[in-house]
Short mmCIF file of C-alpha atoms and ligand atoms in Angstrom, two decimals:
data_model
loop_
_atom_site.label_atom_id
_atom_site.label_comp_id
_atom_site.label_asym_id
_atom_site.label_seq_id
_atom_site.Cartn_x
_atom_site.Cartn_y
_atom_site.Cartn_z
CA MET K 271 31.12 36.16 -16.87
CA PRO K 272 33.45 33.79 -15.04
CA GLU K 273 31.69 30.98 -13.24
CA LEU K 274 31.84 31.12 -9.48
CA GLN K 275 33.82 28.16 -8.23
CA PHE K 276 33.06 26.75 -4.81
CA PRO K 277 35.55 24.19 -3.64
CA LEU K 278 33.80 20.84 -3.42
CA LYS K 279 33.93 19.38 0.05
CA ASN K 280 34.53 15.68 0.22
CA ASP K 281 34.28 14.01 3.59
CA THR K 282 36.58 10.99 3.37
CA SER K 283 37.00 10.59 7.10
CA ARG K 284 34.12 8.19 7.70
CA LYS K 285 34.08 4.40 7.54
CA ILE K 286 30.85 3.11 6.05
CA ILE K 287 29.80 -0.47 5.42
CA HIS K 288 26.90 -1.54 3.22
CA ILE K 289 25.64 -5.07 3.74
CA ASP K 290 23.24 -6.75 1.31
CA MET K 291 22.05 -10.33 1.76
CA ASP K 292 22.57 -12.66 -1.21
CA ALA K 293 19.37 -13.82 -2.99
CA PHE K 294 17.71 -13.15 0.32
CA PHE K 295 14.28 -14.84 0.28
CA ALA K 296 15.62 -17.73 -1.82
CA SER K 297 18.61 -18.30 0.47
CA VAL K 298 16.39 -18.45 3.55
CA GLU K 299 14.20 -21.06 1.87
CA GLU K 300 17.23 -23.09 0.75
CA ARG K 301 18.65 -22.98 4.24
CA ASP K 302 15.42 -24.34 5.69
CA ASN K 303 15.04 -26.97 2.99
CA PRO K 304 18.44 -27.80 1.43
CA GLU K 305 16.76 -29.92 -1.24
CA LEU K 306 15.66 -26.65 -2.88
CA ALA K 307 19.25 -25.54 -3.41
CA LYS K 308 19.71 -28.25 -6.04
CA HIS K 309 17.16 -26.65 -8.35
CA PRO K 310 16.46 -23.33 -9.98
CA LEU K 311 14.30 -21.76 -7.26
CA VAL K 312 11.75 -19.01 -7.72
CA ILE K 313 10.10 -17.33 -4.75
CA ALA K 314 6.55 -16.88 -6.00
CA ARG K 315 3.41 -18.93 -6.09
CA HIS K 316 3.35 -21.31 -9.01
CA PRO K 317 1.49 -19.69 -11.94
CA ARG K 318 -0.45 -22.93 -12.20
CA ASP K 319 -2.05 -22.18 -8.81
CA THR K 320 -2.77 -18.54 -9.47
CA GLY K 321 -4.05 -18.63 -13.02
CA GLY K 322 -0.85 -17.01 -14.23
CA LYS K 323 -0.93 -14.14 -11.75
CA GLY K 324 1.81 -13.44 -9.31
CA VAL K 325 5.21 -11.85 -9.38
CA VAL K 326 8.69 -13.19 -8.72
CA THR K 327 10.05 -11.68 -5.51
CA THR K 328 13.45 -13.23 -6.11
CA ALA K 329 15.18 -16.32 -7.50
CA ASN K 330 18.31 -18.24 -6.58
CA TYR K 331 21.39 -17.86 -8.73
CA LYS K 332 20.66 -21.11 -10.60
CA ALA K 333 17.31 -19.71 -11.72
CA ARG K 334 18.88 -16.39 -12.67
CA GLN K 335 20.91 -18.22 -15.31
CA TYR K 336 17.64 -18.66 -17.17
CA GLY K 337 17.02 -14.93 -17.10
CA ILE K 338 14.60 -15.05 -14.19
CA HIS K 339 14.69 -11.99 -11.93
CA SER K 340 12.77 -10.03 -9.29
CA ALA K 341 9.56 -8.30 -10.38
CA MET K 342 9.14 -10.56 -13.41
CA SER K 343 5.75 -12.25 -13.73
CA ALA K 344 5.76 -15.77 -12.35
CA GLN K 345 4.26 -16.90 -15.65
CA LYS K 346 7.25 -15.55 -17.58
CA ALA K 347 9.61 -17.24 -15.12
CA TYR K 348 7.81 -20.50 -15.72
CA GLU K 349 8.15 -20.10 -19.48
CA LEU K 350 11.87 -19.39 -19.13
CA CYS K 351 12.44 -22.44 -16.94
CA PRO K 352 9.53 -24.88 -16.63
CA LYS K 353 11.48 -27.17 -14.32
CA ALA K 354 12.09 -24.40 -11.78
CA VAL K 355 10.73 -24.99 -8.28
CA PHE K 356 8.27 -22.34 -7.12
CA VAL K 357 7.98 -21.61 -3.41
CA PRO K 358 5.62 -18.94 -2.07
CA GLY K 359 7.30 -16.32 0.09
CA ASN K 360 7.03 -16.25 3.86
CA HIS K 361 7.46 -12.61 4.79
CA GLN K 362 7.05 -13.18 8.48
CA LYS K 363 10.07 -15.48 8.41
CA TYR K 364 12.17 -13.06 6.34
CA ARG K 365 11.35 -10.27 8.74
CA GLU K 366 12.55 -12.36 11.65
CA VAL K 367 15.79 -13.15 9.85
CA SER K 368 16.16 -9.47 9.04
CA HIS K 369 15.92 -8.69 12.76
CA GLN K 370 18.50 -11.36 13.56
CA VAL K 371 20.85 -9.80 11.03
CA ARG K 372 20.23 -6.40 12.57
CA ALA K 373 21.10 -7.78 15.99
CA ILE K 374 24.47 -8.88 14.58
CA PHE K 375 25.12 -5.37 13.22
CA GLN K 376 24.38 -3.98 16.66
CA ARG K 377 27.33 -5.82 18.16
CA TYR K 378 29.51 -3.47 16.16
CA THR K 379 27.63 -0.18 15.99
CA GLU K 380 24.32 1.48 16.76
CA VAL K 381 24.66 3.76 13.74
CA ILE K 382 22.63 1.62 11.37
CA GLU K 383 20.36 2.73 8.55
CA PRO K 384 18.23 -0.15 7.31
CA MET K 385 17.40 0.39 3.65
CA SER K 386 15.16 -2.59 3.09
CA ILE K 387 14.49 -5.99 4.53
CA ASP K 388 17.90 -7.26 3.42
CA GLU K 389 20.30 -4.34 3.42
CA ALA K 390 21.65 -1.62 5.64
CA TYR K 391 24.34 1.01 5.99
CA LEU K 392 26.55 0.98 9.05
CA ASP K 393 28.80 3.79 10.18
CA VAL K 394 31.72 2.17 11.98
CA THR K 395 33.98 5.25 12.15
CA SER K 396 33.82 4.69 15.85
CA ASN K 397 32.51 1.30 16.88
CA LYS K 398 31.88 -0.95 19.85
CA LYS K 399 34.97 -3.08 19.20
CA ASN K 400 37.35 -0.14 18.86
CA GLU K 401 38.40 -1.72 15.60
CA LYS K 402 40.14 0.64 13.20
CA SER K 403 39.67 -1.48 10.11
CA ALA K 404 36.18 -1.28 8.63
CA LEU K 405 37.17 -4.10 6.29
CA LYS K 406 37.78 -6.35 9.29
CA ILE K 407 34.42 -5.46 10.77
CA ALA K 408 32.74 -6.27 7.47
CA ARG K 409 34.46 -9.67 7.52
CA PHE K 410 33.37 -10.27 11.12
CA ILE K 411 29.80 -9.50 10.13
CA GLN K 412 29.92 -11.88 7.17
CA ARG K 413 31.36 -14.55 9.45
CA ASP K 414 28.73 -14.03 12.17
CA ILE K 415 25.87 -14.10 9.67
CA TRP K 416 27.20 -17.28 8.14
CA GLN K 417 27.97 -19.06 11.41
CA GLU K 418 24.80 -18.10 13.20
CA LEU K 419 22.22 -17.84 10.44
CA GLN K 420 23.76 -20.00 7.69
CA LEU K 421 23.24 -17.21 5.19
CA THR K 422 25.63 -15.26 3.01
CA CYS K 423 25.82 -11.57 2.32
CA SER K 424 27.93 -9.18 0.31
CA ALA K 425 29.70 -6.24 1.88
CA GLY K 426 30.93 -2.93 0.57
CA VAL K 427 33.34 -0.76 2.50
CA SER K 428 34.13 2.84 1.73
CA TYR K 429 34.00 6.40 3.09
CA ASN K 430 30.43 7.16 2.02
CA LYS K 431 27.10 5.43 1.47
CA PHE K 432 27.06 5.81 -2.29
CA LEU K 433 30.41 4.06 -2.73
CA ALA K 434 29.73 1.44 -0.05
CA LYS K 435 26.57 0.42 -1.88
CA LEU K 436 28.34 0.15 -5.22
CA ALA K 437 31.07 -1.85 -3.51
CA SER K 438 28.68 -4.39 -1.99
CA ASP K 439 27.19 -4.95 -5.43
CA TYR K 440 30.57 -5.38 -7.08
CA HIS K 441 31.32 -9.00 -6.16
CA LYS K 442 28.07 -10.77 -5.54
CA PRO K 443 27.41 -13.24 -3.93
CA LYS K 444 29.62 -13.50 -0.82
CA GLY K 445 31.71 -10.57 -1.99
CA ILE K 446 33.62 -7.99 -0.07
CA THR K 447 34.94 -4.87 -1.77
CA LEU K 448 36.83 -1.91 -0.39
CA ILE K 449 36.89 1.41 -2.21
CA THR K 450 39.46 3.82 -0.79
CA PRO K 451 39.43 7.59 -1.38
CA GLU K 452 42.40 7.11 -3.72
CA ASP K 453 40.61 4.51 -5.83
CA ALA K 454 37.13 6.03 -5.86
CA VAL K 455 37.30 8.14 -9.01
CA ASP K 456 38.95 5.39 -11.08
CA PHE K 457 36.32 2.94 -9.89
CA LEU K 458 33.53 5.34 -10.78
CA LYS K 459 34.94 6.20 -14.20
CA ASP K 460 34.82 2.54 -15.20
CA LEU K 461 31.18 2.09 -14.26
CA PRO K 462 28.44 1.94 -16.88
CA ILE K 463 26.17 4.93 -16.40
CA GLU K 464 23.17 2.86 -15.32
CA LYS K 465 25.06 1.79 -12.21
CA PHE K 466 24.80 5.33 -10.85
CA TYR K 467 21.92 5.42 -8.45
CA GLY K 468 18.93 7.30 -9.85
CA VAL K 469 19.92 6.67 -13.46
CA GLY K 470 17.06 4.40 -14.38
CA LYS K 471 15.47 3.17 -17.58
CA LYS K 472 14.14 6.63 -18.42
CA THR K 473 17.37 8.48 -17.85
CA VAL K 474 19.78 6.14 -19.65
CA PRO K 475 18.65 7.09 -23.20
CA LYS K 476 18.94 10.77 -22.36
CA MET K 477 22.42 10.19 -20.96
CA ASN K 478 23.37 8.28 -24.10
CA GLU K 479 22.09 11.12 -26.29
CA LEU K 480 24.52 13.42 -24.53
CA GLY K 481 27.31 10.91 -25.16
CA ILE K 482 27.35 9.64 -21.59
CA PHE K 483 27.80 5.88 -21.39
CA THR K 484 30.23 5.51 -18.51
CA GLY K 485 31.36 7.30 -15.39
CA SER K 486 34.25 8.60 -17.41
CA ASP K 487 31.89 10.36 -19.85
CA LEU K 488 29.93 11.73 -16.91
CA TYR K 489 33.11 13.06 -15.36
CA GLU K 490 33.80 15.16 -18.46
CA LYS K 491 30.51 17.05 -18.26
CA SER K 492 30.27 20.43 -16.57
CA GLU K 493 28.14 20.88 -13.50
CA MET K 494 26.04 23.40 -15.41
CA GLU K 495 25.27 21.03 -18.25
CA LEU K 496 24.32 18.23 -15.88
CA ILE K 497 22.03 20.48 -13.87
CA GLN K 498 20.43 21.87 -17.02
CA ASN K 499 19.66 18.38 -18.28
CA PHE K 500 18.95 16.48 -15.11
CA GLY K 501 18.10 19.05 -12.43
CA LYS K 502 18.69 17.93 -8.89
CA MET K 503 19.98 14.57 -10.04
CA GLY K 504 22.51 16.30 -12.30
CA TYR K 505 23.79 18.29 -9.34
CA SER K 506 24.18 15.15 -7.33
CA LEU K 507 25.73 13.09 -10.16
CA TYR K 508 28.37 15.76 -10.76
CA ARG K 509 29.47 15.18 -7.18
CA LYS K 510 29.04 11.43 -7.06
CA VAL K 511 31.25 10.77 -10.05
CA ARG K 512 33.91 12.65 -8.09
CA GLY K 513 33.31 10.30 -5.16
CA ILE K 514 31.49 12.94 -3.16
CA HIS K 515 28.42 12.04 -1.14
CA ASN K 516 28.36 13.42 2.35
CA ALA K 517 24.95 12.23 3.55
CA PRO K 518 25.13 10.69 7.01
CA VAL K 519 24.01 7.21 7.96
CA ASN K 520 20.56 8.01 9.30
CA VAL K 521 19.58 6.02 12.28
CA ILE K 522 15.93 5.53 11.50
CA ARG K 523 13.77 4.48 14.32
CA GLN K 524 11.36 2.03 12.81
CA ARG K 525 7.83 3.11 13.53
CA LYS K 526 5.78 0.31 14.90
CA SER K 527 2.38 1.92 14.49
CA VAL K 528 0.60 4.87 12.95
CA GLY K 529 -2.45 6.26 14.68
CA ARG K 530 -4.68 9.26 15.19
CA GLU K 531 -7.15 10.12 17.88
CA LEU K 532 -9.53 12.98 18.42
CA THR K 533 -10.99 14.21 21.69
CA TYR K 534 -14.39 15.84 21.73
CA GLY K 535 -15.18 18.68 24.12
CA LYS K 536 -18.83 18.01 23.53
CA PRO K 537 -19.27 14.25 23.63
CA LEU K 538 -20.56 12.68 20.44
CA ALA K 539 -24.09 11.45 20.92
CA THR K 540 -25.15 9.84 17.66
CA GLU K 541 -24.03 6.85 15.70
CA GLU K 542 -23.77 8.94 12.52
CA GLU K 543 -21.47 11.46 14.14
CA CYS K 544 -19.20 8.72 15.41
CA LEU K 545 -19.00 7.02 12.04
CA ALA K 546 -18.33 10.33 10.30
CA GLN K 547 -15.51 10.99 12.75
CA LEU K 548 -14.10 7.50 12.28
CA ARG K 549 -14.10 8.05 8.55
CA GLN K 550 -12.10 11.25 8.97
CA ILE K 551 -9.65 9.61 11.35
CA ALA K 552 -9.21 6.67 8.99
CA GLU K 553 -8.36 9.15 6.25
CA LYS K 554 -5.68 10.77 8.41
CA VAL K 555 -4.22 7.41 9.32
CA ALA K 556 -4.12 6.39 5.66
CA GLU K 557 -2.31 9.64 4.85
CA SER K 558 0.30 9.03 7.54
CA LEU K 559 0.81 5.47 6.36
CA LYS K 560 1.37 6.75 2.87
CA LYS K 561 3.88 9.30 4.10
CA GLU K 562 5.75 6.57 5.93
CA GLN K 563 5.38 4.20 2.96
CA LYS K 564 4.01 1.57 5.29
CA HIS K 565 1.10 -0.79 5.53
CA GLY K 566 -0.04 -2.90 8.45
CA LYS K 567 -1.96 -5.96 9.46
CA THR K 568 -3.67 -4.84 12.65
CA VAL K 569 -6.30 -2.18 13.23
CA VAL K 570 -6.90 -0.88 16.73
CA LEU K 571 -9.97 1.11 17.72
CA LYS K 572 -9.93 3.21 20.85
CA VAL K 573 -13.08 4.61 22.39
CA ARG K 574 -13.35 6.75 25.51
CA TYR K 575 -16.76 7.35 27.00
CA SER K 576 -17.96 10.39 28.90
CA ASP K 577 -17.38 8.58 32.18
CA PHE K 578 -13.75 8.22 31.08
CA THR K 579 -13.83 4.47 30.77
CA THR K 580 -11.67 3.62 27.78
CA ILE K 581 -11.63 0.54 25.66
CA THR K 582 -9.28 -0.53 22.90
CA LYS K 583 -9.97 -3.43 20.65
CA ARG K 584 -7.84 -4.80 17.88
CA LYS K 585 -8.32 -6.96 14.87
CA THR K 586 -5.54 -8.63 12.90
CA PHE K 587 -5.76 -9.67 9.27
CA ASN K 588 -3.83 -11.96 7.01
CA GLU K 589 -3.45 -9.24 4.44
CA TYR K 590 -1.81 -5.84 4.76
CA ILE K 591 -4.07 -2.84 4.65
CA HIS K 592 -3.35 0.82 3.96
CA GLU K 593 -6.34 2.32 2.13
CA LYS K 594 -8.61 4.74 3.94
CA ASP K 595 -11.81 2.92 2.98
CA LYS K 596 -10.48 -0.37 4.22
CA ILE K 597 -9.21 1.15 7.46
CA PHE K 598 -12.57 2.81 7.98
CA SER K 599 -14.61 -0.29 7.22
CA GLU K 600 -12.54 -2.43 9.59
CA ALA K 601 -12.64 0.20 12.32
CA SER K 602 -16.40 0.51 11.95
CA LEU K 603 -16.78 -3.27 12.22
CA ILE K 604 -14.93 -3.15 15.52
CA TRP K 605 -17.08 -0.17 16.43
CA GLU K 606 -20.20 -2.23 15.91
CA GLU K 607 -18.90 -4.69 18.48
CA VAL K 608 -17.85 -2.20 21.13
CA GLY K 609 -19.70 0.99 20.28
CA GLY K 610 -22.92 2.31 21.66
CA VAL K 611 -23.35 6.02 22.07
CA GLU K 612 -25.57 6.00 25.12
CA LYS K 613 -22.80 7.11 27.43
CA GLY K 614 -21.53 9.77 25.03
CA ILE K 615 -18.19 9.47 23.25
CA ARG K 616 -15.33 11.65 24.40
CA LEU K 617 -12.54 10.25 22.25
CA LEU K 618 -12.15 8.13 19.14
CA GLY K 619 -8.88 6.77 17.81
CA ILE K 620 -7.67 4.42 15.10
CA THR K 621 -4.20 2.93 14.97
CA VAL K 622 -2.71 0.61 12.38
CA THR K 623 0.10 -1.55 13.76
CA ASN K 624 2.13 -4.56 12.67
CA LEU K 625 3.64 -2.30 10.05
CA ASP K 626 5.97 -3.10 7.21
CA PRO K 627 7.38 -1.02 4.41
CA LEU K 628 5.35 -1.07 1.23
CA THR K 629 8.48 -2.03 -0.73
CA TYR K 630 8.44 -5.52 0.67
CA GLU K 631 5.35 -6.20 -1.31
CA ASN K 632 6.77 -5.27 -4.67
CA ILE K 633 5.49 -1.74 -4.69
CA VAL K 634 8.10 0.46 -6.26
CA LEU K 635 8.83 3.71 -4.50
CA PRO K 636 9.19 6.84 -6.55
CA LEU K 637 12.75 8.09 -6.74
CA TRP K 638 13.57 11.11 -4.65
CA ASP K 639 10.94 10.11 -2.20
CA THR K 640 11.38 9.33 1.46
CA GLY K 641 14.19 7.03 2.42
CA ASN K 642 16.29 7.58 -0.67
CA PRO K 643 19.87 7.75 0.57
CA TYR K 644 21.12 9.30 -2.63
CA SER K 645 19.02 12.42 -2.75
N1 DCP S 820 12.18 -8.34 -3.30
C1 DCP S 820 10.84 -8.29 -3.64
N2 DCP S 820 10.45 -7.66 -4.79
C2 DCP S 820 11.37 -7.09 -5.62
C3 DCP S 820 12.73 -7.11 -5.27
C4 DCP S 820 13.11 -7.76 -4.10
O1 DCP S 820 10.01 -8.82 -2.89
N3 DCP S 820 10.97 -6.50 -6.74
C5 DCP S 820 12.59 -9.06 -2.07
C6 DCP S 820 13.10 -10.45 -2.39
C7 DCP S 820 14.58 -10.35 -2.25
C8 DCP S 820 14.74 -9.25 -1.23
O2 DCP S 820 13.63 -8.37 -1.42
O3 DCP S 820 15.15 -11.58 -1.81
C9 DCP S 820 16.04 -8.48 -1.40
O4 DCP S 820 16.09 -7.90 -2.69
P1 DCP S 820 17.44 -7.72 -3.49
O5 DCP S 820 17.19 -6.76 -4.57
O6 DCP S 820 18.55 -7.40 -2.54
O7 DCP S 820 17.70 -9.13 -4.19
P2 DCP S 820 18.19 -10.50 -3.59
O8 DCP S 820 18.67 -10.37 -2.20
O9 DCP S 820 17.12 -11.51 -3.79
O10 DCP S 820 19.38 -10.89 -4.55
P3 DCP S 820 20.87 -10.27 -4.65
O11 DCP S 820 21.77 -11.41 -4.28
O12 DCP S 820 21.03 -9.85 -6.06
O13 DCP S 820 20.95 -9.12 -3.68
CA1 CA S 821 20.12 -8.76 -1.63
CA1 CA S 822 18.85 -5.49 -1.32
#
């Protein structure tokens, strides 16, 4: 039976930029203390101070020459380069810088999809400067970030997110790479297979077994074979190696808080009832946090009494929280301070605010989960 052939649609009309900061945490620390730039620099607590625990969040390029990289244990980094300087990360500071970078993007477009603390996609097909050249805009952004924040970034420019991301990675640090529709397939054919997003440690051996080592090998495979072997990812890889990836730049509104509240027709009258309800609410909040892949530093308890007086009280911690038991125990501590069931309780609510993505804390997200631009 002849295979049905659908023409593949490739939207090459858009102008997409991907910006990724260079050695982000390390560069911020070097900027704020130039002495550090002279040494291999590892952003982690020194294993000496942690009993060997701790993970490298990132390292400057000097330290990378010793084989040090993100997600490696700080102990291993120390063994690779004992003279490296270790500086603990300051996430609050990096978040602020991330917002400053975002503000620069917003001079050019509102169509911004932040992918993590240090990277984002921008759709500049139409933009605030009426500038036709996306390459020029990318250069302006690099210039602004350097002049105003004394930091460097790499930029990729192309007609879709997949290619823009590969392009920003192509000449790092301080790079800028343009991939045109005409060049895309040649560029992709030259890539080692592990550069294709989604092809991770587990998939590479399977690819190799099928004789796929490069984009070129991937290009030769039929859509059917790729789907049979790799399912959804095979479908998508068949298209990507042809330069096709039509997903839009999603303007994600960053959620600032996650909360739940319940109103009771019959006011709650006992301490036990209230605590049982708080436990349930905490569970719901933990579920929502998980869905959003977020954790937060502040817990807010809201209580409305039968006479409709309402109080909210918050507590902020040094550590992030996201587990239901922790949310419940903190909410019930606040409850002990403000509670009292004499008046009858008409509403209970728990909110977790001061949120950040779980990824910032070295927790790896499963592929194909929320926020994956390549699915
Ligand atoms: N990060 C982290 N844990 C990881 C990976 C990264 O905490 N496992 C943090 C530290 C990085 C920042 O996120 O500075 C951005 O991550 P990148 O992967 O973009 O790496 P860098 O910006 O550090 O370096 P590069 O120049 O290679 O982009
Ligand atoms: Ca980066
Ligand atoms: Ca990044």
